[in-house]
Amino acid sequence: MLTLKYITENTEDAIRRLAKKHFDGNDLIRKVVYLDSQRKASQAKLDETLSQIKKISSEVGGLFKAGKAAEAEILKQQVAALKDKSKELADVMESAAKEITEILLTVPNVPNETVPEGYGAQDNKVERMGGPNPELPDNALPHWELAKQYGIIDFETGVKITGAGFPVYVGQGARLQRALINFFLDEARKAGYTEIMPPTVVNAASGYGTGQLPDKEGQMYHCEVDDLYLIPTAEVPVTNIYRDEILEEKDLPIKNCAYTECFRREAGSYGKDVRGLNRLHEFSKVEIVRIDTPEHSYASLDEMIAHVESLVQKLELPYRILRLCGGDMSFTSAITFDFEVFAAAQKRWLEVSSVSNFESYQANRLKCRYRDADKKIRLCHTLNGSALALPRIVAALLENGQCEQGIRLPKALVPYFGAEYITKQ
């Protein structure tokens, strides 16, 4: 949530930067400024009224002691009227504050100045590319056919058990999942991240804290009886560890990682783009989350990008890093870099990670703060990124690794999988 201080002190800047996300904030932002001025005016009147009540009340006691009961009763009536007025002013302030919060919950984060203009994925900027150029045999197959041929992923049984988008991993397929999870967690640990094993269901307060609510209700699985939500990413529970906390500057940055299952409805997509592992309702992912100071958060962002890049390099996958344009960014992000790997048989780039800095947007919702060296309480900056999401990584590994011996795995993964190749059993 944008801070009231930022909006009132930088009104035109907020409106201009929101326009880069194609969000017309003119009326809403100006209404917030107006409501805040009304709230401040009511606060000033309330302070004056309370001061009058205190002053007159002290006079009432003196009049009673002096035997001037009639005059005291008149002042008591004045105090009663002033108390009624103070209640009205407090109600006005509370109403204005509530309306301001309701509005701000609907306003996205402003993008960083370095975010490019654009409307969608076609306008994202390629920052850099890397990785090998896979040479596939003439009879190369897409991963969903390889999965069936090698008996490692059973999409049909997943449909029987649950529905489309819930695959069953079998034998070497299950081993590959476990190998990737352990590899990603070990790499995160080596990079200084503390492993967390959080719940995979959260309450509504957690959803509001990180911005999934009220923006993404339709994409989240909701357990209505308990009013709990299945997490779309470990970002939600891990970041919410620090909701309503005041941290010490010396303890920042906080670096956590977590493996969880993730659940997303992902409604409205059909065709070849969602075949096989390209888009699932349940999938495994390792997430990295940082809590940092405003002064250091962009250095943290660079470190996170470098960490994710090292993962795709060690997996020997062709990749590219995209700086997302304003129109393709999430509701809560100030800046986002997407990682895509190339699935050679499909001849498609597949997104496998988003690394984002939310600046103080989430922290303001979470009331996640820190005490600086001058003992001043300030809002933290929050960051997170996929390191990595498994399904499309698996798709690219299967497609790019197919050869005469089977499916060749990258050297970094062999100790975790226990073999150099996935073979037909």
Tab-separated table of C-alpha atoms in Angstrom:
chain	number	residue	atom	x	y	z
A	1	MET	CA	0.000	0.000	0.000
A	2	LEU	CA	1.347	3.413	-0.900
A	3	THR	CA	2.084	5.560	2.118
A	4	LEU	CA	-0.129	8.538	2.830
A	5	LYS	CA	2.999	10.667	3.286
A	6	TYR	CA	4.221	9.823	-0.228
A	7	ILE	CA	0.833	10.589	-1.787
A	8	THR	CA	0.282	13.900	-0.029
A	9	GLU	CA	3.846	15.111	-0.618
A	10	ASN	CA	4.202	13.739	-4.181
A	11	THR	CA	0.667	13.807	-5.574
A	12	GLU	CA	1.543	14.576	-9.195
A	13	ASP	CA	4.452	12.114	-9.160
A	14	ALA	CA	2.165	9.340	-7.890
A	15	ILE	CA	-0.409	10.011	-10.622
A	16	ARG	CA	2.294	10.134	-13.312
A	17	ARG	CA	4.011	6.936	-12.220
A	18	LEU	CA	0.760	5.008	-11.827
A	19	ALA	CA	-0.047	5.903	-15.440
A	20	LYS	CA	2.999	3.832	-16.470
A	21	LYS	CA	1.070	0.827	-15.117
A	22	HIS	CA	-1.933	2.053	-17.119
A	23	PHE	CA	-3.773	2.827	-13.911
A	24	ASP	CA	-5.729	6.077	-13.903
A	25	GLY	CA	-5.084	7.267	-10.377
A	26	ASN	CA	-6.049	10.903	-10.845
A	27	ASP	CA	-9.436	10.841	-9.106
A	28	LEU	CA	-8.493	8.323	-6.414
A	29	ILE	CA	-5.198	9.958	-5.486
A	30	ARG	CA	-6.765	13.421	-5.334
A	31	LYS	CA	-9.624	12.049	-3.231
A	32	VAL	CA	-7.106	10.595	-0.782
A	33	VAL	CA	-5.391	13.983	-0.535
A	34	TYR	CA	-8.763	15.685	0.078
A	35	LEU	CA	-9.834	13.147	2.701
A	36	ASP	CA	-6.500	13.506	4.464
A	37	SER	CA	-6.903	17.289	4.588
A	38	GLN	CA	-10.376	16.788	6.090
A	39	ARG	CA	-8.945	14.342	8.605
A	40	LYS	CA	-6.206	16.781	9.593
A	41	ALA	CA	-8.692	19.646	9.922
A	42	SER	CA	-10.902	17.483	12.152
A	43	GLN	CA	-7.855	16.482	14.191
A	44	ALA	CA	-6.961	20.147	14.770
A	45	LYS	CA	-10.541	20.920	15.848
A	46	LEU	CA	-10.607	17.847	18.074
A	47	ASP	CA	-7.340	18.837	19.757
A	48	GLU	CA	-8.744	22.312	20.390
A	49	THR	CA	-12.026	20.900	21.718
A	50	LEU	CA	-10.270	18.489	24.071
A	51	SER	CA	-8.125	21.340	25.340
A	52	GLN	CA	-11.284	23.361	26.049
A	53	ILE	CA	-12.879	20.419	27.856
A	54	LYS	CA	-9.807	20.057	30.066
A	55	LYS	CA	-9.669	23.781	30.838
A	56	ILE	CA	-13.392	24.169	31.608
A	57	SER	CA	-13.512	20.939	33.634
A	58	SER	CA	-10.784	22.266	35.915
A	59	GLU	CA	-12.853	25.450	36.424
A	60	VAL	CA	-15.965	23.461	37.359
A	61	GLY	CA	-14.282	21.965	40.417
A	62	GLY	CA	-13.183	25.374	41.628
A	63	LEU	CA	-16.678	26.842	41.269
A	64	PHE	CA	-18.225	24.007	43.269
A	65	LYS	CA	-15.648	24.502	46.008
A	66	ALA	CA	-16.409	28.240	46.007
A	67	GLY	CA	-20.117	27.509	46.442
A	68	LYS	CA	-21.011	28.754	42.965
A	69	ALA	CA	-23.063	25.712	41.990
A	70	ALA	CA	-25.218	27.527	39.401
A	71	GLU	CA	-22.190	28.759	37.471
A	72	ALA	CA	-20.615	25.314	37.765
A	73	GLU	CA	-23.729	23.671	36.273
A	74	ILE	CA	-23.589	26.030	33.280
A	75	LEU	CA	-19.957	25.067	32.651
A	76	LYS	CA	-20.839	21.377	33.052
A	77	GLN	CA	-23.397	21.768	30.259
A	78	GLN	CA	-20.725	23.404	28.102
A	79	VAL	CA	-18.409	20.448	28.794
A	80	ALA	CA	-21.189	18.003	27.812
A	81	ALA	CA	-21.746	19.872	24.533
A	82	LEU	CA	-18.021	19.918	23.822
A	83	LYS	CA	-17.806	16.163	24.492
A	84	ASP	CA	-20.586	15.584	21.954
A	85	LYS	CA	-18.662	17.755	19.489
A	86	SER	CA	-15.444	15.821	20.160
A	87	LYS	CA	-17.221	12.543	19.470
A	88	GLU	CA	-18.535	13.879	16.157
A	89	LEU	CA	-15.040	15.055	15.179
A	90	ALA	CA	-13.537	11.671	16.150
A	91	ASP	CA	-16.182	9.927	14.027
A	92	VAL	CA	-15.318	12.167	11.057
A	93	MET	CA	-11.627	11.339	11.476
A	94	GLU	CA	-12.289	7.609	11.772
A	95	SER	CA	-14.542	7.647	8.705
A	96	ALA	CA	-11.954	9.557	6.642
A	97	ALA	CA	-9.132	7.225	7.737
A	98	LYS	CA	-11.228	4.168	6.890
A	99	GLU	CA	-12.114	5.511	3.433
A	100	ILE	CA	-8.460	6.394	2.768
A	101	THR	CA	-7.403	2.821	3.597
A	102	GLU	CA	-10.162	1.338	1.432
A	103	ILE	CA	-9.030	3.468	-1.508
A	104	LEU	CA	-5.329	2.751	-1.031
A	105	LEU	CA	-5.983	-1.001	-1.031
A	106	THR	CA	-7.212	-0.616	-4.628
A	107	VAL	CA	-4.237	1.454	-5.807
A	108	PRO	CA	-1.210	-0.488	-7.146
A	109	ASN	CA	2.393	0.228	-6.319
A	110	VAL	CA	4.099	2.946	-8.345
A	111	PRO	CA	6.790	1.601	-10.684
A	112	ASN	CA	10.430	2.511	-10.292
A	113	GLU	CA	11.649	5.190	-12.702
A	114	THR	CA	13.752	2.606	-14.581
A	115	VAL	CA	10.668	0.553	-15.535
A	116	PRO	CA	10.113	0.894	-19.306
A	117	GLU	CA	6.878	2.103	-20.865
A	118	GLY	CA	4.708	-0.569	-22.434
A	119	TYR	CA	1.406	-2.407	-22.499
A	120	GLY	CA	2.335	-6.084	-22.285
A	121	ALA	CA	4.890	-8.865	-22.718
A	122	GLN	CA	5.833	-7.640	-26.193
A	123	ASP	CA	7.154	-4.415	-24.656
A	124	ASN	CA	9.423	-6.001	-22.042
A	125	LYS	CA	13.126	-5.196	-22.397
A	126	VAL	CA	15.651	-8.018	-22.796
A	127	GLU	CA	18.468	-7.237	-20.365
A	128	ARG	CA	20.759	-10.109	-21.338
A	129	MET	CA	20.809	-13.667	-22.647
A	130	GLY	CA	23.005	-16.660	-21.938
A	131	GLY	CA	23.344	-20.410	-21.893
A	132	PRO	CA	24.053	-23.046	-24.554
A	133	ASN	CA	22.341	-23.499	-27.892
A	134	PRO	CA	20.809	-26.990	-27.706
A	135	GLU	CA	21.187	-29.256	-30.719
A	136	LEU	CA	18.219	-31.608	-30.889
A	137	PRO	CA	17.782	-34.746	-32.964
A	138	ASP	CA	15.431	-34.581	-35.946
A	139	ASN	CA	12.817	-36.606	-34.078
A	140	ALA	CA	12.851	-34.321	-31.010
A	141	LEU	CA	9.648	-34.425	-28.963
A	142	PRO	CA	7.932	-31.884	-26.695
A	143	HIS	CA	8.150	-32.667	-22.995
A	144	TRP	CA	4.600	-34.004	-22.627
A	145	GLU	CA	5.347	-36.728	-25.179
A	146	LEU	CA	8.729	-37.461	-23.593
A	147	ALA	CA	7.064	-37.694	-20.178
A	148	LYS	CA	4.691	-40.351	-21.504
A	149	GLN	CA	7.397	-42.190	-23.429
A	150	TYR	CA	9.669	-42.420	-20.376
A	151	GLY	CA	6.793	-43.004	-17.940
A	152	ILE	CA	7.866	-40.171	-15.627
A	153	ILE	CA	4.805	-37.891	-15.526
A	154	ASP	CA	1.215	-39.157	-15.636
A	155	PHE	CA	-1.113	-36.347	-16.665
A	156	GLU	CA	-4.145	-38.610	-17.195
A	157	THR	CA	-4.054	-40.085	-13.673
A	158	GLY	CA	-3.752	-36.566	-12.296
A	159	VAL	CA	-6.983	-35.690	-14.075
A	160	LYS	CA	-8.654	-38.776	-12.576
A	161	ILE	CA	-7.486	-37.992	-9.051
A	162	THR	CA	-8.074	-34.241	-9.076
A	163	GLY	CA	-8.453	-32.586	-12.470
A	164	ALA	CA	-6.437	-30.970	-15.243
A	165	GLY	CA	-3.303	-29.203	-14.073
A	166	PHE	CA	-2.457	-31.649	-11.265
A	167	PRO	CA	0.105	-34.115	-12.697
A	168	VAL	CA	1.387	-37.242	-10.976
A	169	TYR	CA	5.186	-37.633	-11.012
A	170	VAL	CA	6.314	-41.249	-11.227
A	171	GLY	CA	9.652	-42.982	-10.610
A	172	GLN	CA	12.412	-40.955	-12.250
A	173	GLY	CA	9.976	-38.053	-12.593
A	174	ALA	CA	9.494	-37.929	-8.836
A	175	ARG	CA	13.260	-38.270	-8.328
A	176	LEU	CA	13.848	-35.369	-10.697
A	177	GLN	CA	11.430	-33.189	-8.721
A	178	ARG	CA	13.156	-34.047	-5.458
A	179	ALA	CA	16.588	-33.533	-7.005
A	180	LEU	CA	15.683	-30.051	-8.230
A	181	ILE	CA	14.125	-29.021	-4.905
A	182	ASN	CA	17.191	-30.143	-2.961
A	183	PHE	CA	19.553	-28.518	-5.470
A	184	PHE	CA	17.723	-25.185	-5.282
A	185	LEU	CA	17.556	-25.262	-1.478
A	186	ASP	CA	21.236	-26.140	-1.156
A	187	GLU	CA	22.210	-23.328	-3.527
A	188	ALA	CA	20.081	-20.890	-1.534
A	189	ARG	CA	21.698	-22.035	1.714
A	190	LYS	CA	25.160	-21.533	0.209
A	191	ALA	CA	24.087	-18.002	-0.744
A	192	GLY	CA	23.204	-17.220	2.880
A	193	TYR	CA	19.467	-17.884	2.926
A	194	THR	CA	17.819	-19.478	5.963
A	195	GLU	CA	15.445	-22.293	5.059
A	196	ILE	CA	11.847	-21.912	6.240
A	197	MET	CA	9.102	-24.539	6.097
A	198	PRO	CA	5.902	-22.451	6.313
A	199	PRO	CA	2.207	-23.404	6.192
A	200	THR	CA	0.734	-23.718	2.705
A	201	VAL	CA	-2.580	-22.186	3.781
A	202	VAL	CA	-2.849	-18.630	5.079
A	203	ASN	CA	-5.501	-16.376	6.543
A	204	ALA	CA	-6.969	-13.345	4.802
A	205	ALA	CA	-4.750	-10.952	6.775
A	206	SER	CA	-1.677	-12.602	5.250
A	207	GLY	CA	-3.185	-12.308	1.773
A	208	TYR	CA	-3.827	-8.603	2.323
A	209	GLY	CA	-0.373	-8.134	3.807
A	210	THR	CA	1.502	-9.159	0.662
A	211	GLY	CA	-1.094	-7.824	-1.775
A	212	GLN	CA	-2.700	-11.004	-3.115
A	213	LEU	CA	-5.930	-9.668	-1.641
A	214	PRO	CA	-7.967	-7.863	-2.804
A	215	ASP	CA	-6.177	-8.127	-6.189
A	216	LYS	CA	-6.085	-11.876	-6.885
A	217	GLU	CA	-9.077	-13.512	-5.182
A	218	GLY	CA	-10.046	-15.234	-8.435
A	219	GLN	CA	-6.637	-16.873	-8.788
A	220	MET	CA	-6.431	-18.245	-5.237
A	221	TYR	CA	-8.067	-21.398	-3.920
A	222	HIS	CA	-10.305	-20.387	-1.005
A	223	CYS	CA	-11.316	-22.738	1.823
A	224	GLU	CA	-14.580	-20.966	2.605
A	225	VAL	CA	-15.543	-22.818	5.794
A	226	ASP	CA	-12.305	-21.780	7.506
A	227	ASP	CA	-11.750	-18.606	5.457
A	228	LEU	CA	-8.236	-19.758	4.575
A	229	TYR	CA	-6.381	-19.553	1.260
A	230	LEU	CA	-4.020	-22.032	-0.404
A	231	ILE	CA	-0.826	-20.127	-1.111
A	232	PRO	CA	0.057	-19.150	-4.701
A	233	THR	CA	3.709	-18.772	-3.629
A	234	ALA	CA	5.833	-19.088	-0.484
A	235	GLU	CA	6.242	-15.302	-0.649
A	236	VAL	CA	2.951	-14.993	1.242
A	237	PRO	CA	3.639	-16.970	4.435
A	238	VAL	CA	7.370	-16.193	4.573
A	239	THR	CA	6.964	-12.413	4.208
A	240	ASN	CA	4.082	-12.434	6.700
A	241	ILE	CA	6.426	-13.773	9.378
A	242	TYR	CA	7.398	-10.114	9.764
A	243	ARG	CA	3.894	-8.644	9.833
A	244	ASP	CA	3.481	-6.227	12.774
A	245	GLU	CA	7.172	-6.559	13.669
A	246	ILE	CA	9.801	-3.917	14.397
A	247	LEU	CA	13.211	-5.256	13.373
A	248	GLU	CA	16.649	-3.913	14.202
A	249	GLU	CA	18.726	-2.398	11.394
A	250	LYS	CA	21.742	-4.503	12.419
A	251	ASP	CA	19.720	-7.663	11.632
A	252	LEU	CA	18.984	-6.614	8.044
A	253	PRO	CA	18.945	-7.856	5.403
A	254	ILE	CA	16.920	-10.893	6.419
A	255	LYS	CA	17.350	-13.647	3.812
A	256	ASN	CA	14.930	-16.587	3.815
A	257	CYS	CA	14.129	-19.353	1.365
A	258	ALA	CA	11.321	-21.899	1.306
A	259	TYR	CA	10.187	-24.866	-0.729
A	260	THR	CA	6.399	-25.192	-0.926
A	261	GLU	CA	3.704	-26.476	-3.156
A	262	CYS	CA	1.939	-23.565	-4.876
A	263	PHE	CA	-1.703	-23.415	-5.949
A	264	ARG	CA	-3.129	-21.184	-8.690
A	265	ARG	CA	-6.369	-21.376	-10.591
A	266	GLU	CA	-4.745	-19.870	-13.715
A	267	ALA	CA	-8.165	-19.600	-15.363
A	268	GLY	CA	-8.757	-18.396	-18.902
A	269	SER	CA	-5.855	-20.007	-20.796
A	270	TYR	CA	-6.250	-22.713	-23.393
A	271	GLY	CA	-4.369	-24.363	-26.266
A	272	LYS	CA	-0.755	-25.434	-26.789
A	273	ASP	CA	0.603	-22.791	-24.401
A	274	VAL	CA	-0.814	-24.734	-21.440
A	275	ARG	CA	0.002	-28.285	-22.560
A	276	GLY	CA	1.943	-30.566	-20.261
A	277	LEU	CA	3.865	-28.642	-17.616
A	278	ASN	CA	3.493	-25.226	-19.234
A	279	ARG	CA	0.738	-24.172	-16.861
A	280	LEU	CA	-0.386	-26.068	-13.761
A	281	HIS	CA	-2.766	-25.508	-10.870
A	282	GLU	CA	-0.360	-27.124	-8.380
A	283	PHE	CA	3.407	-26.985	-8.679
A	284	SER	CA	6.598	-27.044	-6.615
A	285	LYS	CA	8.724	-23.940	-6.153
A	286	VAL	CA	11.636	-22.668	-4.098
A	287	GLU	CA	11.239	-18.993	-3.184
A	288	ILE	CA	13.792	-16.504	-1.883
A	289	VAL	CA	12.551	-13.593	0.260
A	290	ARG	CA	14.455	-10.603	1.595
A	291	ILE	CA	13.621	-7.876	4.114
A	292	ASP	CA	15.985	-4.926	3.788
A	293	THR	CA	16.507	-1.209	4.301
A	294	PRO	CA	15.471	1.242	1.565
A	295	GLU	CA	19.099	2.235	1.061
A	296	HIS	CA	20.248	-1.344	0.382
A	297	SER	CA	17.233	-2.971	-1.264
A	298	TYR	CA	18.376	-2.412	-4.846
A	299	ALA	CA	21.754	-3.957	-4.081
A	300	SER	CA	19.765	-6.896	-2.671
A	301	LEU	CA	17.740	-7.035	-5.891
A	302	ASP	CA	20.943	-7.278	-7.940
A	303	GLU	CA	22.203	-10.094	-5.683
A	304	MET	CA	18.929	-11.995	-6.075
A	305	ILE	CA	19.036	-11.655	-9.857
A	306	ALA	CA	22.630	-12.927	-9.870
A	307	HIS	CA	21.609	-15.886	-7.687
A	308	VAL	CA	18.754	-16.931	-9.996
A	309	GLU	CA	21.001	-16.464	-13.034
A	310	SER	CA	23.569	-18.792	-11.464
A	311	LEU	CA	20.885	-21.472	-11.111
A	312	VAL	CA	19.849	-21.478	-14.777
A	313	GLN	CA	23.521	-21.392	-15.763
A	314	LYS	CA	24.280	-24.447	-13.609
A	315	LEU	CA	21.282	-26.191	-15.154
A	316	GLU	CA	22.895	-25.511	-18.564
A	317	LEU	CA	19.731	-23.956	-19.956
A	318	PRO	CA	19.474	-21.183	-22.555
A	319	TYR	CA	17.951	-18.194	-20.769
A	320	ARG	CA	17.113	-14.544	-21.004
A	321	ILE	CA	16.393	-11.892	-18.382
A	322	LEU	CA	13.611	-9.394	-19.032
A	323	ARG	CA	12.978	-6.053	-17.370
A	324	LEU	CA	9.168	-5.900	-17.293
A	325	CYS	CA	7.390	-2.882	-18.693
A	326	GLY	CA	4.778	-0.988	-16.687
A	327	GLY	CA	1.844	-2.751	-18.326
A	328	ASP	CA	3.163	-6.253	-17.591
A	329	MET	CA	4.015	-5.767	-13.917
A	330	SER	CA	2.155	-7.088	-10.901
A	331	PHE	CA	-0.118	-4.968	-8.716
A	332	THR	CA	2.407	-4.833	-5.853
A	333	SER	CA	5.767	-4.642	-7.608
A	334	ALA	CA	7.932	-1.542	-8.029
A	335	ILE	CA	10.249	-3.335	-10.453
A	336	THR	CA	10.365	-6.910	-11.766
A	337	PHE	CA	12.862	-8.978	-13.741
A	338	ASP	CA	11.576	-12.185	-15.340
A	339	PHE	CA	13.748	-15.169	-16.204
A	340	GLU	CA	12.779	-17.297	-19.189
A	341	VAL	CA	14.359	-20.525	-20.401
A	342	PHE	CA	14.134	-21.823	-23.951
A	343	ALA	CA	12.322	-25.114	-24.493
A	344	ALA	CA	13.914	-26.209	-27.757
A	345	ALA	CA	11.348	-28.768	-28.923
A	346	GLN	CA	8.481	-26.310	-28.443
A	347	LYS	CA	10.668	-23.464	-29.722
A	348	ARG	CA	9.252	-21.320	-26.929
A	349	TRP	CA	10.548	-19.177	-24.103
A	350	LEU	CA	9.055	-20.262	-20.772
A	351	GLU	CA	8.955	-18.017	-17.707
A	352	VAL	CA	10.545	-19.718	-14.685
A	353	SER	CA	11.132	-16.840	-12.260
A	354	SER	CA	10.085	-13.322	-11.367
A	355	VAL	CA	12.404	-11.339	-9.105
A	356	SER	CA	10.832	-8.202	-7.665
A	357	ASN	CA	11.455	-5.297	-5.338
A	358	PHE	CA	8.238	-4.064	-3.728
A	359	GLU	CA	10.000	-1.210	-1.958
A	360	SER	CA	7.792	-0.173	1.019
A	361	TYR	CA	4.459	-1.171	-0.583
A	362	GLN	CA	4.070	-4.558	1.111
A	363	ALA	CA	5.810	-3.374	4.276
A	364	ASN	CA	3.245	-0.600	4.710
A	365	ARG	CA	0.426	-3.148	4.542
A	366	LEU	CA	2.300	-5.528	6.820
A	367	LYS	CA	3.474	-2.838	9.248
A	368	CYS	CA	6.904	-4.396	8.786
A	369	ARG	CA	9.326	-1.832	10.178
A	370	TYR	CA	12.836	-1.474	11.520
A	371	ARG	CA	14.600	0.733	14.033
A	372	ASP	CA	17.521	2.562	12.431
A	373	ALA	CA	20.763	3.701	14.036
A	374	ASP	CA	19.074	6.920	15.187
A	375	LYS	CA	16.282	4.908	16.876
A	376	LYS	CA	13.817	6.107	14.238
A	377	ILE	CA	11.127	3.611	13.167
A	378	ARG	CA	11.035	3.234	9.377
A	379	LEU	CA	9.310	0.980	6.855
A	380	CYS	CA	11.346	-1.913	5.478
A	381	HIS	CA	11.628	-2.842	1.819
A	382	THR	CA	10.542	-6.350	0.805
A	383	LEU	CA	11.802	-8.417	-2.120
A	384	ASN	CA	11.224	-11.913	-3.434
A	385	GLY	CA	11.896	-14.183	-6.364
A	386	SER	CA	11.435	-17.722	-7.634
A	387	ALA	CA	14.638	-19.709	-7.258
A	388	LEU	CA	13.162	-21.620	-9.019
A	389	ALA	CA	9.698	-22.814	-10.090
A	390	LEU	CA	9.970	-26.450	-11.184
A	391	PRO	CA	7.439	-27.240	-13.948
A	392	ARG	CA	8.888	-25.232	-16.834
A	393	ILE	CA	12.443	-25.974	-15.707
A	394	VAL	CA	11.558	-29.667	-15.992
A	395	ALA	CA	9.953	-29.053	-19.401
A	396	ALA	CA	13.121	-27.393	-20.705
A	397	LEU	CA	15.422	-30.021	-19.164
A	398	LEU	CA	13.455	-32.832	-20.806
A	399	GLU	CA	13.228	-31.191	-24.209
A	400	ASN	CA	16.765	-29.826	-24.379
A	401	GLY	CA	18.379	-32.939	-22.902
A	402	GLN	CA	16.865	-35.599	-25.172
A	403	CYS	CA	19.512	-37.670	-26.936
A	404	GLU	CA	20.275	-41.257	-27.977
A	405	GLN	CA	21.169	-42.346	-24.424
A	406	GLY	CA	17.930	-40.938	-22.982
A	407	ILE	CA	17.518	-37.514	-21.429
A	408	ARG	CA	20.832	-36.024	-20.380
A	409	LEU	CA	20.810	-34.093	-17.101
A	410	PRO	CA	23.110	-31.154	-16.281
A	411	LYS	CA	26.245	-31.998	-14.296
A	412	ALA	CA	25.111	-29.972	-11.271
A	413	LEU	CA	21.995	-32.130	-10.946
A	414	VAL	CA	23.632	-35.551	-11.319
A	415	PRO	CA	24.671	-35.902	-7.633
A	416	TYR	CA	21.092	-35.118	-6.587
A	417	PHE	CA	19.408	-37.373	-9.152
A	418	GLY	CA	21.940	-40.188	-8.902
A	419	ALA	CA	22.442	-40.707	-12.638
A	420	GLU	CA	23.523	-38.779	-15.747
A	421	TYR	CA	20.473	-39.737	-17.781
A	422	ILE	CA	16.761	-40.357	-17.440
A	423	THR	CA	16.304	-43.677	-19.218
A	424	LYS	CA	13.421	-45.821	-20.343
A	425	GLN	CA	12.626	-48.398	-17.671
